[in-house]
Structures are given as C-alpha cells and as structure tokens.
Short mmCIF file of C-alpha atoms in Angstrom, two decimals:
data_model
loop_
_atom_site.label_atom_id
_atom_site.label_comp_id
_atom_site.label_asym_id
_atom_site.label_seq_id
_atom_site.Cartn_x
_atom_site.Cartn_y
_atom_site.Cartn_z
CA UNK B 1 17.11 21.66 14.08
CA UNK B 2 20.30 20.35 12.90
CA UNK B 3 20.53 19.17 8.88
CA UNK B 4 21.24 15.32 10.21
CA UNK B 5 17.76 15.72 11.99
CA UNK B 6 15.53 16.39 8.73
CA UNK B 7 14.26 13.65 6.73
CA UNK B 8 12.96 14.96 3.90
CA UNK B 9 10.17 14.07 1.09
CA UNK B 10 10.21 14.63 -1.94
CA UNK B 11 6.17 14.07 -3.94
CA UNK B 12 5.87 13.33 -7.45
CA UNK B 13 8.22 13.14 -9.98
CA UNK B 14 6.75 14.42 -13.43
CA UNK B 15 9.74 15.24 -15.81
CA UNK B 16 11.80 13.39 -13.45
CA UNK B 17 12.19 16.72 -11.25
CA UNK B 18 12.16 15.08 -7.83
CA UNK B 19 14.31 12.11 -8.82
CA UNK B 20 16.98 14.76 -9.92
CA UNK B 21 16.47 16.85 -6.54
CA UNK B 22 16.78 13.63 -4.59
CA UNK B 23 20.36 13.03 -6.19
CA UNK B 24 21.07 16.07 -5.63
CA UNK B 25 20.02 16.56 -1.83
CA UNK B 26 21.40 12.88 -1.05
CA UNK B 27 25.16 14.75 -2.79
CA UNK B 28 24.76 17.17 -0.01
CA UNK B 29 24.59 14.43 2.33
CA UNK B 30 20.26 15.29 3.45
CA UNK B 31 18.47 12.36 3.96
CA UNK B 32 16.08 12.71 1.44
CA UNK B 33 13.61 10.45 -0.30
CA UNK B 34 11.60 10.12 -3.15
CA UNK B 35 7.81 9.67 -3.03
CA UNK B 36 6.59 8.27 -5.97
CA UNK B 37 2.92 8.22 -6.96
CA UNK B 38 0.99 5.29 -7.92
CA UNK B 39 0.80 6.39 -11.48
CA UNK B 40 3.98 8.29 -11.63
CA UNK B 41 6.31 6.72 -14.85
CA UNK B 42 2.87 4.87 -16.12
CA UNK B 43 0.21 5.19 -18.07
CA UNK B 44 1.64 6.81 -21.09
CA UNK B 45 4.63 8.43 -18.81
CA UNK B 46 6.49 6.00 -19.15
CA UNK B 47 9.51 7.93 -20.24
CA UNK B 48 9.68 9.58 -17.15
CA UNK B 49 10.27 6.17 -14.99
CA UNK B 50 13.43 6.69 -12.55
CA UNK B 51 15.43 3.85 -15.20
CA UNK B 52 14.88 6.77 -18.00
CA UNK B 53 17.12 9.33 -15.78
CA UNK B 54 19.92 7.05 -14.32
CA UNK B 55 22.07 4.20 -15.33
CA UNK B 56 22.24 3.27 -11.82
CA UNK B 57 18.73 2.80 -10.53
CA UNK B 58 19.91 0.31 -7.62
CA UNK B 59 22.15 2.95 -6.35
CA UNK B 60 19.00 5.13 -5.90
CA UNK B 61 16.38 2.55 -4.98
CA UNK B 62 16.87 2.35 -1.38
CA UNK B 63 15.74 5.98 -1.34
CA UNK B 64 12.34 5.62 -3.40
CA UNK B 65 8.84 4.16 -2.31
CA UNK B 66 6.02 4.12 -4.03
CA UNK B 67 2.91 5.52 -2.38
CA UNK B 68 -0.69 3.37 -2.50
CA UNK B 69 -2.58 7.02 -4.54
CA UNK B 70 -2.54 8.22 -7.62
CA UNK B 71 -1.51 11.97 -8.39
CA UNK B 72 -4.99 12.70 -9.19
CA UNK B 73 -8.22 14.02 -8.31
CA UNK B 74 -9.65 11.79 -6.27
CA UNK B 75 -6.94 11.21 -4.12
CA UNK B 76 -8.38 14.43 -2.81
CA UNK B 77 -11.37 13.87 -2.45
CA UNK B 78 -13.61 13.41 0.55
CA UNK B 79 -13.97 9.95 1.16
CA UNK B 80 -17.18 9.03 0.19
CA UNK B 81 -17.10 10.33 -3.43
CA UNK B 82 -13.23 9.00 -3.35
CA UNK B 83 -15.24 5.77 -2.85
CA UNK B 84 -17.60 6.19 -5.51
CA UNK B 85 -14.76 7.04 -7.63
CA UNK B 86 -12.95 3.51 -6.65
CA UNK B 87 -16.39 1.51 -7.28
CA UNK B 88 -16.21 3.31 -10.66
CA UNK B 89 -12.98 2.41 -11.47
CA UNK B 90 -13.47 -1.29 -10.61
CA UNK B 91 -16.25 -1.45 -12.98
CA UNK B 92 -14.39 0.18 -15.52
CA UNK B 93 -11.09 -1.93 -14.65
CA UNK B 94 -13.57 -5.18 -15.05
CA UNK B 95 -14.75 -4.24 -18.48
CA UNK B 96 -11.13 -3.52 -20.25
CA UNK B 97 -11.63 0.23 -20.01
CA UNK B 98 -8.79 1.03 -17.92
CA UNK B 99 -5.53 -0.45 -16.84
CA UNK B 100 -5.67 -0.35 -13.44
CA UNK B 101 -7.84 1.03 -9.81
CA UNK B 102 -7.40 2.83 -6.68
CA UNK B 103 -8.55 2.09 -3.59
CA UNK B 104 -10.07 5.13 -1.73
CA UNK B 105 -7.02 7.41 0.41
CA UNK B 106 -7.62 7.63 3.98
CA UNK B 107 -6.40 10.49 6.27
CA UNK B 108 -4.77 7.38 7.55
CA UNK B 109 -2.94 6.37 4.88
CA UNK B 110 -1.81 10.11 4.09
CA UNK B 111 -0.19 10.08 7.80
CA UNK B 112 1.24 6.92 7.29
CA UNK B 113 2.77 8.08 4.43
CA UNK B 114 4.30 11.72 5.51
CA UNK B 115 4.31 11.89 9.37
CA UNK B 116 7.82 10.70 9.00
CA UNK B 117 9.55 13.37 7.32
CA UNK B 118 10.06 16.88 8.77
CA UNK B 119 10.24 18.85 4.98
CA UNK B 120 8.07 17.91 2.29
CA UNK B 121 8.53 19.50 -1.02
CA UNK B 122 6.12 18.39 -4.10
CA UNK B 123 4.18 19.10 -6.85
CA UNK B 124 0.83 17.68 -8.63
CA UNK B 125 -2.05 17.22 -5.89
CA UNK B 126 0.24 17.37 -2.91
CA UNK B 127 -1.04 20.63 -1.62
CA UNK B 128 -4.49 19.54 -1.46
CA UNK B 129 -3.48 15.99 -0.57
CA UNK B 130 -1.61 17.48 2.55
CA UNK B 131 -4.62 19.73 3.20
CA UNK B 132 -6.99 16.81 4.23
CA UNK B 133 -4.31 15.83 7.25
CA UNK B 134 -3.79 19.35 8.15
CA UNK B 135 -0.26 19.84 6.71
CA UNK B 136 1.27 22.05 4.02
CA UNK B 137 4.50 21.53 1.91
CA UNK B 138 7.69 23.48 3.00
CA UNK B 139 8.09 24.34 -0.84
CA UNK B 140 5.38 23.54 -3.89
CA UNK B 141 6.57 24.28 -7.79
CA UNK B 142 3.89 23.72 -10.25
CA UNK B 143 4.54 21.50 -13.42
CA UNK B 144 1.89 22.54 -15.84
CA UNK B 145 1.26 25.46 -16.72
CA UNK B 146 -1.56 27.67 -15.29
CA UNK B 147 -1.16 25.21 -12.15
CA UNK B 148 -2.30 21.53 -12.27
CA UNK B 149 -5.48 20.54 -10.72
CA UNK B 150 -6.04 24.16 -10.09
CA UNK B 151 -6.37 26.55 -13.43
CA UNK B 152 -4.68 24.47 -15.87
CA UNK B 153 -6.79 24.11 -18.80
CA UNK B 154 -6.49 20.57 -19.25
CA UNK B 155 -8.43 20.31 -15.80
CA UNK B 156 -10.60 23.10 -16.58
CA UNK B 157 -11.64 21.86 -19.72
CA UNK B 158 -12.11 18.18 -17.16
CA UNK B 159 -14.46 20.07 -14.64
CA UNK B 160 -16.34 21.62 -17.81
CA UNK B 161 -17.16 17.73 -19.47
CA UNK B 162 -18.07 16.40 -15.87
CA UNK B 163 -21.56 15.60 -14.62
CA UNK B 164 -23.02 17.89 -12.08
CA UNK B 165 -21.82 15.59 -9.28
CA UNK B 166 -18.43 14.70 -10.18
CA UNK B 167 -18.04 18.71 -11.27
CA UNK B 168 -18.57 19.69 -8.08
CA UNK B 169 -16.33 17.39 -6.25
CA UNK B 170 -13.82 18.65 -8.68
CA UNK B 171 -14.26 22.23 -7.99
CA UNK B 172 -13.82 21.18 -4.35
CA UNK B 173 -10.84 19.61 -5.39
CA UNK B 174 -9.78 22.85 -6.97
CA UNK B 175 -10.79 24.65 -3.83
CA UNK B 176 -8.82 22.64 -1.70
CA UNK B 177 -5.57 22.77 -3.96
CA UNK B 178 -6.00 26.95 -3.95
CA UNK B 179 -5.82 26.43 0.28
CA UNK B 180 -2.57 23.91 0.04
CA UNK B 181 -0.84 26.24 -2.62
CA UNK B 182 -1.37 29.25 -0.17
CA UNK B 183 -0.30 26.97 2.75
CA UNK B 184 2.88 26.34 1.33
CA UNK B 185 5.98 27.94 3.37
CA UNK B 186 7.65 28.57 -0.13
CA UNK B 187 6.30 28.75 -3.57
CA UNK B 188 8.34 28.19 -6.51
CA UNK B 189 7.10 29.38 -10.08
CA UNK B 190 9.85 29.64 -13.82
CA UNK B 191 6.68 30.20 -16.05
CA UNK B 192 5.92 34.17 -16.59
CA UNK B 193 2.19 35.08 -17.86
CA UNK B 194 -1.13 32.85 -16.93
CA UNK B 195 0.76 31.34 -14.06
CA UNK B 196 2.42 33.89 -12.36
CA UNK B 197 -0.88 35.62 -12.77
CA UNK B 198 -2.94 32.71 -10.32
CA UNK B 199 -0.40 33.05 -8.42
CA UNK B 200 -0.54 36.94 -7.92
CA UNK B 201 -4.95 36.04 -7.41
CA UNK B 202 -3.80 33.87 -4.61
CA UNK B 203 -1.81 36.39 -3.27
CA UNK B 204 0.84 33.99 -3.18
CA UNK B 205 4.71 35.45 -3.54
#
C-alpha cells in the first residue's frame, strides 16, 4: 500500500497529543485526521481544546470531527447496560447534576466512525472501543499512568466505589481494554515502573 492510499485516524487528544501528531503527519503530507471525543477539551479540560495549541485553528479544522461518544466507560460497554447508563445520565442531566448525556454507542456507529481509515492510532478507551467491532489500533500509547481504564488508580479506586452491577460492567470494561491493548500492532509506553510493569503482565512489548 502506497502512503497516498492510507487515511489515517488519529483517537483522542488528552494533552493535545493527537492534535500535535496530526500537524505533524499532515507536514509529511499523510492524510491524517483527528478524532475527537465527545468530551475531549470539556468538562474541566478545557485547556486542552485544539484553540489552546494553535493560533490557526481554521487551518486545522477541515481535518478534525468530533465523534457522537465520550472517552469513557460506557462507551464500552455492552449495549444494554450502555443504555442503562444513558437513562441514568438523562435523569441526572434533568436534575442539574451533570452538564451533559450520551446516547448509547452502537457497533454501528463505531463502523461508521472508523471503517474509513486504514491506520488508527489512539489512546483512552480506543482499544476496547475497537474491540466491540472487531478491530485493533495499529499503535496505542497510554496517557495516565498505570494505563487508563485499565490499572490506573483513578479507575481502580472507580470500580472499588461502584455498586455490584455497575462494578462488574466495569471490570468487563477493564477486561475488554486488557484484549484491545494486546491487539494493538504497536504499543507505545515513556513511563518506567507501574506501567511498564502491566505492560510486561500483558505480555505486551
């Protein structure tokens, strides 16, 4: 496959990472594009919105679409505790508790979204995002330490305040993010210790 013939996508851009590959790539002349998440530069990450990183955002906006799912858990999920999870979050958007809702993501809408590029690179819940469709990234780098929505203690510590249901849709979650990190064609990791160590358990180079 020739480099004219990959389109390539770029998930999540937490500390502006993706947004600074995409310049990058696009320099090299790839056609590559940045897939935002729903929540990505909101909800108290602000600061990391693409108008933080560049003082030519329309130069780079033709490149960037937003995707309809959070980089969260229940993006995920299976769909009927996704679901749930929506309901929830209507009830909770109703009463002032939270900003804003998610519909439920379909297998559908996952295709929709990445059947059109031929390398996908990402970080945050993209591996076990990719796993419901039956896809892996070419190359995953993890963000947070100890690995995000799989050992990092911020989601530990959310698995060990959960109910009994909602724990166990998280460790599912966790499962399936174990499965899309060991899918991955390349695996990228700058943080020594706790993190290299998961990665070691995973028997992932």
């Amino acid at each position: 496959m020739k480099d004219k013939d990959l389109k390539i996508g770029l998930i999540g851009n937490l500390n502006n990472n993706n947004f600074s590959l995409l310049r990058y790539l696009r320099d090299l002349g790839f056609d590559a594009h940045l897939l935002l998440y729903k929540n990505d530069g909101r909800d108290g990450m602000e600061h990391f919105a693409i108008d933080c990183d560049t003082w030519r955002v329309d130069q780079w906006l033709p490149y960037i679409q937003r995707m309809p799912f959070s980089n969260e858990p229940l993006a995920a999920a299976p769909l009927l505790f996704a679901t749930l999870g929506a309901v929830r979050g209507v009830i909770r958007y109703w009463m002032g508790v939270q900003r804003e809702w998610s519909m439920p993501v379909t297998t559908g809408a996952l295709k929709k979204e990445f059947d059109p590029f031929t390398i996908l690179i990402g970080s945050g819940i993209a591996p076990a995002l990719l796993k419901r469709i039956d896809r892996s990234l070419d190359i995953y780098y993890p963000y947070s330490p100890e690995i995000e929505f799989y050992k990092a203690g911020w989601f530990l510590r959310q698995i060990h305040k959960a109910t009994w249901i909602s724990g166990k849709v998280l460790k599912l979650i966790q499962r399936r993010q174990a499965l899309g990190i060991q899918a991955a064609k390349i695996v990228l990791n700058s943080e020594p210790g706790p993190t290299q160590q998961h990665f070691v358990d995973l028997a992932v180079k």
